[in-house]
Coordinates of C-alpha atoms in Angstrom, one line a residue:
M1 CA 99.6 121.4 71.1
L2 CA 101.0 119.5 74.1
H3 CA 102.1 121.4 77.2
L4 CA 104.4 120.0 79.9
T5 CA 102.1 119.6 82.9
R6 CA 101.0 116.7 85.1
S7 CA 97.4 116.8 83.8
S8 CA 98.7 116.6 80.2
I9 CA 101.1 113.7 80.7
Q10 CA 98.2 111.9 82.5
G11 CA 95.3 112.8 80.2
E12 CA 97.1 112.9 76.8
K13 CA 99.3 109.9 77.0
A14 CA 98.7 108.7 73.5
A15 CA 99.6 112.2 72.1
W16 CA 102.9 112.3 74.0
K17 CA 103.7 108.7 72.9
A18 CA 102.9 109.8 69.2
A19 CA 105.4 112.7 69.7
G20 CA 108.0 110.0 70.6
V21 CA 108.2 111.0 74.3
E22 CA 108.7 108.4 77.0
L23 CA 106.6 109.0 80.1
P24 CA 107.1 108.2 83.8
Q25 CA 106.0 104.7 84.9
F26 CA 105.3 105.2 88.6
D27 CA 102.5 106.5 90.7
Y28 CA 103.4 110.1 91.2
E29 CA 100.8 110.9 93.8
Q30 CA 101.9 108.0 96.0
V31 CA 105.6 109.0 95.6
A32 CA 104.8 112.7 96.4
N33 CA 102.8 111.6 99.6
N34 CA 105.7 109.4 100.7
T35 CA 108.2 112.2 100.2
Q36 CA 106.0 114.6 102.1
L37 CA 106.0 112.3 105.1
K38 CA 109.4 110.7 104.9
P39 CA 111.8 112.6 102.7
E40 CA 115.0 110.8 101.9
W41 CA 116.8 112.9 99.3
I42 CA 117.1 116.7 99.0
H43 CA 119.2 118.4 96.3
F44 CA 120.8 121.9 96.2
G45 CA 121.3 123.4 92.8
A46 CA 118.2 123.2 90.6
G47 CA 120.1 123.6 87.2
N48 CA 120.5 121.5 84.1
I49 CA 123.0 118.9 85.2
F50 CA 120.7 118.0 88.1
R51 CA 117.5 117.9 86.0
G52 CA 119.1 116.2 83.0
F53 CA 121.3 113.6 84.9
V54 CA 120.7 113.2 88.6
A55 CA 116.9 113.4 88.6
N56 CA 116.7 111.2 85.5
A57 CA 118.9 108.5 87.3
H58 CA 116.5 108.6 90.2
Q59 CA 113.5 108.3 87.9
K60 CA 114.9 104.9 86.7
L61 CA 114.7 103.7 90.4
L62 CA 111.1 105.0 90.7
D63 CA 110.0 103.4 87.4
S64 CA 111.5 100.1 88.5
R65 CA 109.9 100.4 92.0
K66 CA 113.4 100.4 93.6
S67 CA 112.6 103.6 95.4
D68 CA 109.3 105.1 96.6
T69 CA 110.2 108.7 97.4
G70 CA 111.1 111.6 95.1
I71 CA 113.8 114.3 95.2
I72 CA 113.2 117.7 96.7
A73 CA 115.0 120.4 94.7
V74 CA 116.4 123.5 96.4
E75 CA 117.7 126.7 94.8
T76 CA 119.8 129.0 96.9
F77 CA 121.1 131.4 94.3
D78 CA 118.7 132.0 91.4
F79 CA 115.2 131.8 92.7
E80 CA 113.7 132.4 89.2
M81 CA 114.7 128.8 88.4
I82 CA 111.9 127.7 90.8
D83 CA 109.5 130.4 89.8
K84 CA 109.9 130.2 86.0
V85 CA 111.1 126.6 85.3
Y86 CA 109.8 124.4 88.1
K87 CA 106.4 125.7 89.3
P88 CA 104.8 126.5 85.9
Y89 CA 105.7 123.0 84.7
D90 CA 104.7 121.1 87.9
N91 CA 108.4 120.3 88.5
L92 CA 108.6 118.3 85.3
T93 CA 111.5 118.4 82.8
L94 CA 111.5 117.3 79.2
L95 CA 114.9 115.6 78.7
V96 CA 116.2 115.5 75.2
L97 CA 119.2 113.2 74.8
M98 CA 121.1 113.5 71.5
N99 CA 123.9 111.4 70.0
A100 CA 126.3 112.4 67.3
R101 CA 124.2 110.9 64.5
G102 CA 121.3 113.2 65.4
D103 CA 119.0 110.7 67.1
F104 CA 116.8 112.3 69.8
H105 CA 115.6 110.4 72.8
K106 CA 112.9 112.3 74.7
R107 CA 111.5 111.5 78.1
V108 CA 109.6 113.4 80.8
V109 CA 111.5 113.4 84.1
S110 CA 109.1 113.4 87.0
S111 CA 111.2 112.4 90.0
I112 CA 111.4 115.9 91.4
V113 CA 108.4 116.3 93.6
E114 CA 109.1 119.7 95.2
G115 CA 110.9 122.8 94.2
I116 CA 112.0 125.1 97.0
A117 CA 113.6 128.6 96.9
A118 CA 115.8 128.9 100.0
D119 CA 114.6 132.4 100.6
K120 CA 113.8 133.5 104.2
N121 CA 111.1 135.8 102.8
R122 CA 109.2 132.8 101.6
E123 CA 108.1 131.5 104.9
A124 CA 106.2 128.4 103.9
E125 CA 109.0 127.2 101.6
Y126 CA 111.7 127.8 104.2
R127 CA 109.6 126.1 106.9
R128 CA 109.4 123.1 104.6
L129 CA 113.1 123.1 104.2
I130 CA 113.7 123.0 107.9
E131 CA 111.0 120.3 108.3
V132 CA 112.9 118.1 105.8
F133 CA 116.2 118.5 107.7
E134 CA 114.5 117.8 111.1
N135 CA 113.1 114.5 109.8
P136 CA 115.1 111.4 110.8
S137 CA 114.2 109.8 107.4
L138 CA 116.5 112.2 105.4
Q139 CA 119.3 110.1 104.0
M140 CA 121.2 112.6 101.9
A141 CA 121.6 116.1 100.6
S142 CA 123.3 116.3 97.2
F143 CA 124.8 119.4 95.4
T144 CA 125.4 120.8 92.0
I145 CA 126.1 124.4 92.9
T146 CA 129.3 124.8 90.8
E147 CA 132.8 125.0 92.4
K148 CA 132.3 128.7 93.3
G149 CA 129.4 127.7 95.6
Y150 CA 131.7 126.1 98.1
S151 CA 134.1 129.0 98.3
L152 CA 134.0 131.2 101.4
T153 CA 137.1 133.4 100.8
D154 CA 138.6 135.6 98.1
P155 CA 142.1 135.0 96.5
Y156 CA 143.6 136.7 99.5
D157 CA 142.0 134.3 102.0
K158 CA 139.6 136.9 103.3
Y159 CA 136.0 136.0 103.8
F160 CA 133.5 137.4 101.3
G161 CA 131.3 140.1 102.7
I162 CA 128.2 137.9 102.4
V163 CA 130.0 135.2 104.4
E164 CA 131.2 137.7 107.1
K165 CA 127.7 138.8 107.5
D166 CA 126.4 135.2 107.9
I167 CA 129.1 134.5 110.5
E168 CA 128.2 137.5 112.5
S169 CA 124.4 136.9 112.4
G170 CA 124.5 133.2 113.1
P171 CA 122.2 130.4 111.9
E172 CA 119.0 132.3 111.9
H173 CA 119.4 134.4 108.7
P174 CA 121.9 132.7 106.4
V175 CA 122.4 133.8 102.8
H176 CA 125.5 132.0 101.4
V177 CA 124.7 128.4 100.4
M178 CA 127.3 127.0 102.8
S179 CA 125.7 129.0 105.7
I180 CA 122.3 127.8 104.7
V181 CA 123.4 124.2 104.7
A182 CA 125.2 124.7 108.1
S183 CA 122.1 126.2 109.6
L184 CA 119.9 123.3 108.3
A185 CA 122.4 120.8 109.7
Y186 CA 122.2 122.6 113.0
R187 CA 118.4 122.2 113.0
R188 CA 119.0 118.4 112.5
Y189 CA 121.6 118.3 115.3
L190 CA 119.2 120.0 117.7
K191 CA 116.3 117.8 116.8
G192 CA 118.1 114.6 117.5
Q193 CA 121.7 114.5 116.2
Y194 CA 120.4 112.3 113.3
P195 CA 122.9 110.9 110.8
M196 CA 122.9 111.8 107.1
T197 CA 125.3 112.2 104.2
F198 CA 126.2 115.3 102.2
V199 CA 127.2 114.5 98.6
S200 CA 128.8 117.0 96.3
M201 CA 128.2 116.1 92.7
D202 CA 130.0 119.1 91.2
N203 CA 132.6 118.8 88.6
C204 CA 135.6 119.7 90.7
S205 CA 138.4 117.8 92.4
H206 CA 137.9 116.6 96.0
N207 CA 134.4 118.0 95.9
G208 CA 133.3 116.3 99.1
D209 CA 136.2 117.9 101.0
K210 CA 135.4 121.3 99.6
L211 CA 131.8 120.9 100.8
K212 CA 132.9 119.7 104.3
N213 CA 135.3 122.5 104.6
G214 CA 132.6 125.1 103.7
V215 CA 130.0 123.8 106.2
V216 CA 132.4 123.0 109.1
S217 CA 134.2 126.4 108.7
I218 CA 130.9 128.2 109.2
A219 CA 129.9 126.0 112.1
K220 CA 133.3 126.7 113.8
E221 CA 132.9 130.4 113.4
W222 CA 129.4 130.3 114.9
A223 CA 130.6 128.1 117.8
Q224 CA 133.5 130.5 118.6
R225 CA 130.9 133.3 118.9
G226 CA 128.6 131.3 121.0
L227 CA 125.9 131.3 118.3
V228 CA 125.6 127.5 118.2
I229 CA 126.3 124.7 120.8
E230 CA 130.0 123.8 120.6
D231 CA 129.2 120.1 120.3
F232 CA 127.6 120.9 116.8
V233 CA 131.1 121.0 115.3
R234 CA 131.9 117.5 116.7
Y235 CA 128.7 116.2 115.2
L236 CA 129.6 117.5 111.8
E237 CA 133.1 116.0 112.0
D238 CA 132.0 112.6 113.4
E239 CA 132.2 110.3 110.4
R240 CA 130.0 107.7 112.1
V241 CA 127.2 110.2 111.9
I242 CA 127.9 112.7 109.1
T243 CA 129.9 112.0 105.9
F244 CA 131.0 114.0 102.9
P245 CA 131.9 111.5 100.2
L246 CA 133.9 112.3 97.1
S247 CA 132.3 111.9 93.6
M248 CA 133.2 112.4 90.0
I249 CA 130.5 113.6 87.5
D250 CA 130.8 113.8 83.8
K251 CA 128.0 114.9 81.4
I252 CA 127.7 117.8 79.1
T253 CA 124.3 119.6 79.6
P254 CA 124.8 122.9 77.8
R255 CA 122.5 125.9 77.4
P256 CA 119.1 125.1 75.9
S257 CA 119.4 124.9 72.1
E258 CA 117.0 126.9 69.9
S259 CA 117.2 124.2 67.3
V260 CA 116.0 121.6 69.8
Q261 CA 113.2 124.0 70.9
A262 CA 112.2 124.3 67.2
A263 CA 112.2 120.5 66.7
L264 CA 110.0 120.1 69.8
L265 CA 107.5 122.6 68.4
E266 CA 107.5 120.8 65.1
Q267 CA 106.6 117.6 67.0
G268 CA 103.6 119.4 68.6
I269 CA 105.2 120.2 72.0
G270 CA 104.7 123.9 72.8
D271 CA 105.5 126.4 75.6
M272 CA 109.2 125.4 75.4
D273 CA 110.7 128.9 75.4
V274 CA 114.3 129.5 76.4
I275 CA 114.4 131.5 79.6
I276 CA 117.2 133.9 80.6
T277 CA 116.9 134.8 84.3
S278 CA 118.0 138.2 85.7
K279 CA 121.0 136.4 87.1
N280 CA 121.9 135.3 83.5
T281 CA 121.0 131.6 83.9
Y282 CA 120.1 130.1 80.5
T283 CA 117.4 127.5 81.1
A284 CA 114.2 126.1 79.6
P285 CA 111.4 123.5 80.5
F286 CA 113.6 121.1 78.4
V287 CA 117.2 120.0 79.0
N288 CA 119.3 119.0 75.9
A289 CA 122.2 116.8 76.8
E290 CA 124.6 114.3 75.4
I291 CA 123.9 110.6 76.0
S292 CA 127.2 109.8 77.7
E293 CA 127.2 110.2 81.4
Y294 CA 129.3 109.1 84.4
L295 CA 128.7 109.5 88.1
V296 CA 131.2 107.7 90.4
V297 CA 130.4 108.1 94.2
E298 CA 132.4 107.1 97.3
D299 CA 130.1 104.6 99.0
N300 CA 130.1 106.1 102.5
F301 CA 126.5 106.8 103.7
T302 CA 125.5 106.8 107.3
N303 CA 121.7 106.8 107.2
G304 CA 121.0 104.5 104.2
R305 CA 120.8 105.5 100.5
P306 CA 118.8 104.8 97.4
P307 CA 120.1 101.8 95.3
L308 CA 122.0 104.3 93.1
E309 CA 124.0 101.4 91.4
E310 CA 120.7 100.2 89.9
A311 CA 120.5 103.5 88.0
G312 CA 124.0 103.2 86.4
I313 CA 125.8 105.2 89.1
I314 CA 129.1 103.6 90.2
L315 CA 129.6 103.2 93.9
T316 CA 133.2 102.6 95.0
D317 CA 135.9 103.5 97.5
R318 CA 137.5 106.9 98.0
E319 CA 140.8 106.0 96.2
T320 CA 139.0 104.8 93.1
V321 CA 136.9 108.0 92.9
N322 CA 140.2 110.0 93.0
K323 CA 141.7 107.8 90.2
V324 CA 138.7 108.3 87.9
E325 CA 138.8 112.0 88.5
T326 CA 142.6 112.1 87.8
M327 CA 142.1 110.0 84.6
K328 CA 139.4 112.4 83.3
V329 CA 140.9 115.7 84.4
T330 CA 144.6 115.1 83.6
T331 CA 144.4 112.9 80.5
C332 CA 141.2 111.7 78.9
L333 CA 138.9 114.8 78.6
N334 CA 139.8 118.1 80.3
P335 CA 143.2 118.7 78.6
L336 CA 141.7 118.1 75.2
H337 CA 138.8 120.4 76.0
T338 CA 141.1 123.2 77.0
A339 CA 143.3 122.8 73.9
L340 CA 140.2 123.0 71.7
A341 CA 138.8 125.9 73.7
V342 CA 141.8 128.3 73.3
S343 CA 142.6 127.3 69.7
G344 CA 138.9 127.6 68.8
C345 CA 138.7 131.1 70.1
L346 CA 141.7 132.1 68.0
L347 CA 140.4 130.5 64.9
G348 CA 136.8 131.9 65.1
Y349 CA 135.0 128.7 66.0
T350 CA 131.8 128.9 68.1
L351 CA 131.2 125.1 68.4
I352 CA 133.5 122.4 69.8
A353 CA 131.9 119.9 67.3
D354 CA 132.9 122.1 64.3
E355 CA 136.5 122.1 65.6
M356 CA 136.5 118.3 65.4
K357 CA 135.8 118.5 61.6
D358 CA 139.2 120.3 61.3
D359 CA 141.8 117.7 60.6
T360 CA 144.6 119.7 62.2
L361 CA 142.7 120.3 65.4
R362 CA 141.5 116.7 65.6
R363 CA 145.0 115.5 65.2
F364 CA 146.1 118.0 67.9
V365 CA 143.8 116.5 70.6
E366 CA 144.4 113.0 69.4
I367 CA 148.1 113.4 70.1
I368 CA 147.5 115.0 73.5
G369 CA 145.2 112.1 74.5
Y370 CA 146.5 108.9 72.8
K371 CA 150.2 109.6 72.2
E372 CA 151.2 111.8 75.1
G373 CA 148.5 111.1 77.7
L374 CA 147.8 107.4 77.7
P375 CA 151.4 106.3 78.4
V376 CA 151.1 108.0 81.9
V377 CA 147.3 107.8 82.5
V378 CA 146.1 106.8 86.0
D379 CA 144.0 103.6 85.4
P380 CA 141.1 103.5 87.9
G381 CA 140.3 99.8 87.1
I382 CA 136.5 100.4 86.9
L383 CA 136.6 102.3 83.6
S384 CA 139.0 101.8 80.6
P385 CA 140.9 105.0 79.9
K386 CA 141.3 104.1 76.2
Q387 CA 137.5 103.4 75.8
F388 CA 136.7 106.6 77.7
L389 CA 139.1 108.6 75.4
D390 CA 137.6 106.9 72.3
E391 CA 134.1 108.0 73.3
V392 CA 135.2 111.6 74.1
L393 CA 136.8 112.0 70.6
T394 CA 134.4 110.1 68.4
E395 CA 131.0 110.6 70.1
R396 CA 131.1 113.4 72.6
F397 CA 133.3 116.3 71.2
A398 CA 132.1 115.5 67.6
N399 CA 128.4 115.7 68.6
P400 CA 126.9 118.7 66.6
F401 CA 123.8 118.6 68.7
I402 CA 125.6 119.7 71.8
P403 CA 126.0 123.4 71.4
D404 CA 129.1 123.7 73.6
T405 CA 131.3 126.6 72.8
P406 CA 135.1 127.1 73.0
Q407 CA 134.3 130.4 74.6
R408 CA 132.5 128.7 77.6
I409 CA 135.3 126.1 78.0
A410 CA 138.0 128.8 77.9
T411 CA 136.6 130.3 81.2
D412 CA 139.1 130.3 84.1
T413 CA 141.8 128.6 82.1
S414 CA 144.5 129.9 84.4
Q415 CA 143.0 127.9 87.2
K416 CA 143.1 124.7 85.0
V417 CA 146.3 124.5 83.0
G418 CA 148.5 123.4 85.9
I419 CA 146.3 120.3 86.5
R420 CA 145.3 119.6 82.9
F421 CA 148.7 119.7 81.4
G422 CA 151.1 119.9 84.3
E423 CA 150.3 116.5 85.8
T424 CA 151.3 114.7 82.5
I425 CA 154.5 116.8 82.3
K426 CA 155.4 115.8 85.9
S427 CA 154.7 112.1 85.1
Y428 CA 157.2 112.3 82.1
I429 CA 159.8 113.8 84.5
R430 CA 159.3 111.1 87.1
R431 CA 159.5 108.2 84.6
E432 CA 163.0 107.3 83.6
E433 CA 162.0 105.8 80.3
L434 CA 160.1 108.9 79.2
D435 CA 161.6 112.3 78.2
P436 CA 159.4 115.4 78.6
A437 CA 161.4 117.0 75.8
Q438 CA 159.6 114.6 73.5
L439 CA 156.2 116.2 74.2
T440 CA 154.9 118.4 71.4
A441 CA 151.2 118.8 71.5
I442 CA 151.0 119.6 75.3
P443 CA 153.6 122.4 75.0
L444 CA 151.8 123.6 71.9
A445 CA 148.5 123.8 73.9
I446 CA 150.2 126.0 76.5
A447 CA 151.7 128.2 73.9
V448 CA 148.3 128.6 72.2
W449 CA 146.9 129.6 75.5
C450 CA 149.6 132.3 75.9
R451 CA 148.8 133.4 72.3
Y452 CA 145.0 133.4 73.2
L453 CA 145.7 135.8 76.1
L454 CA 146.8 138.5 73.7
G455 CA 143.1 138.8 72.7
V456 CA 143.8 139.0 69.0
N457 CA 142.5 136.2 66.8
D458 CA 144.2 134.7 63.7
A459 CA 142.5 137.2 61.4
G460 CA 144.2 140.0 63.4
E461 CA 140.9 141.1 65.0
V462 CA 140.5 141.9 68.7
F463 CA 138.1 139.4 70.5
T464 CA 136.6 139.2 74.0
L465 CA 138.5 136.8 76.3
S466 CA 136.4 134.5 78.5
S467 CA 136.4 135.5 82.2
D468 CA 139.4 134.5 84.3
P469 CA 140.6 135.7 87.7
L470 CA 144.2 136.1 86.5
L471 CA 143.4 137.8 83.2
E472 CA 144.7 141.2 84.0
T473 CA 147.9 139.8 85.6
L474 CA 148.7 137.4 82.7
Q475 CA 148.0 140.0 80.1
G476 CA 150.4 142.3 81.9
Y477 CA 153.2 139.7 81.5
L478 CA 152.4 139.4 77.8
Q479 CA 152.0 143.1 77.0
G480 CA 153.6 144.2 73.8

């Protein structure tokens, strides 16, 4: 039985190959040594999208000798990720890419050379974190911490308790991820005001601006209290030294699938148990993901960067990143996802792929995308909206091997409908040749969402609604 460890992938190469697994092609020891001395890339958020997409992209650069340092992964929220998924498997990930036909492509991702829990109680790990940020060689810190990770305030614009505490105690004992990043940036500032770039790779609009706002807000609060040198804020806001580019990421890396786990076991790969941490993170030594992936990044780096374009990442200007984001979020993917999510919950579906087998639901999202969306789509020029939409409907949503659920997609819908459907409606109002009264599928999607909020499915049974900050308010409007 094969086990995912460095000694196994070195000593049992033939057996891994026989199991159909592609192995890393670079000298790991050399890369790890280089990273120890001259780290270039640190990443916050040690979850599936990072392991299954970002780390895999960097592995392509290492395999082709276009980079000679690895990525340092940092977890600020769920330390069990490091303890249960990184350390026992030597920071390796078994990536399983699956297309709609059921073909599996398996590879070991080895580009992550260190896993760090950003916990002050783990002195050695925290010291290493500071050491990395104090090194002039560091080029970038990237992030996949989810949109909530950047937020400092509640819906009433009041700082969360954890943030208030961080503001009062200063850069010595930060707990919130934005405070941790601000304190590490302060270490870098004190060491030599070295340049670097902070890249949010989270799936949210204007992600770089959200990251900048989080870090700079903490820094300003500290400066006001005399807890940091006032010039530190100027350093963070000086775009010749520190930048926060925008990006657009798109790849589905759902919870680990038990059927994938079973298939790996059949192929002689053991110790692949699905792990549920005490913070309710679903993870595993493997990551199952769709083949499709897009990462578009604003090319604004102040201290150099890896040749990301050689790994299939698109580097472009800020305006184009915004256009790609708008294309995806308001026309070619997200509106369709939301329509399937709320209707799927009402109709008792537990897989997006199964909904795509229903002729009515398929037609529903085809009308939203092709007939109502494409006439007003924002064309970014670097990706074809029509081809992107084709791939979403024929390959991505229809992929039965991506266990993505309507219930997951329906989370926080109140925060999404205005952007996902409202932007198309506004475009119809602005364009003289178009009449918003002609729209049918988009109004139906909004109506289905209102129907969903009643919490009673089409069989007349009560079901549990996905979490949403406005759930209570909206259900109050619809009562009776």
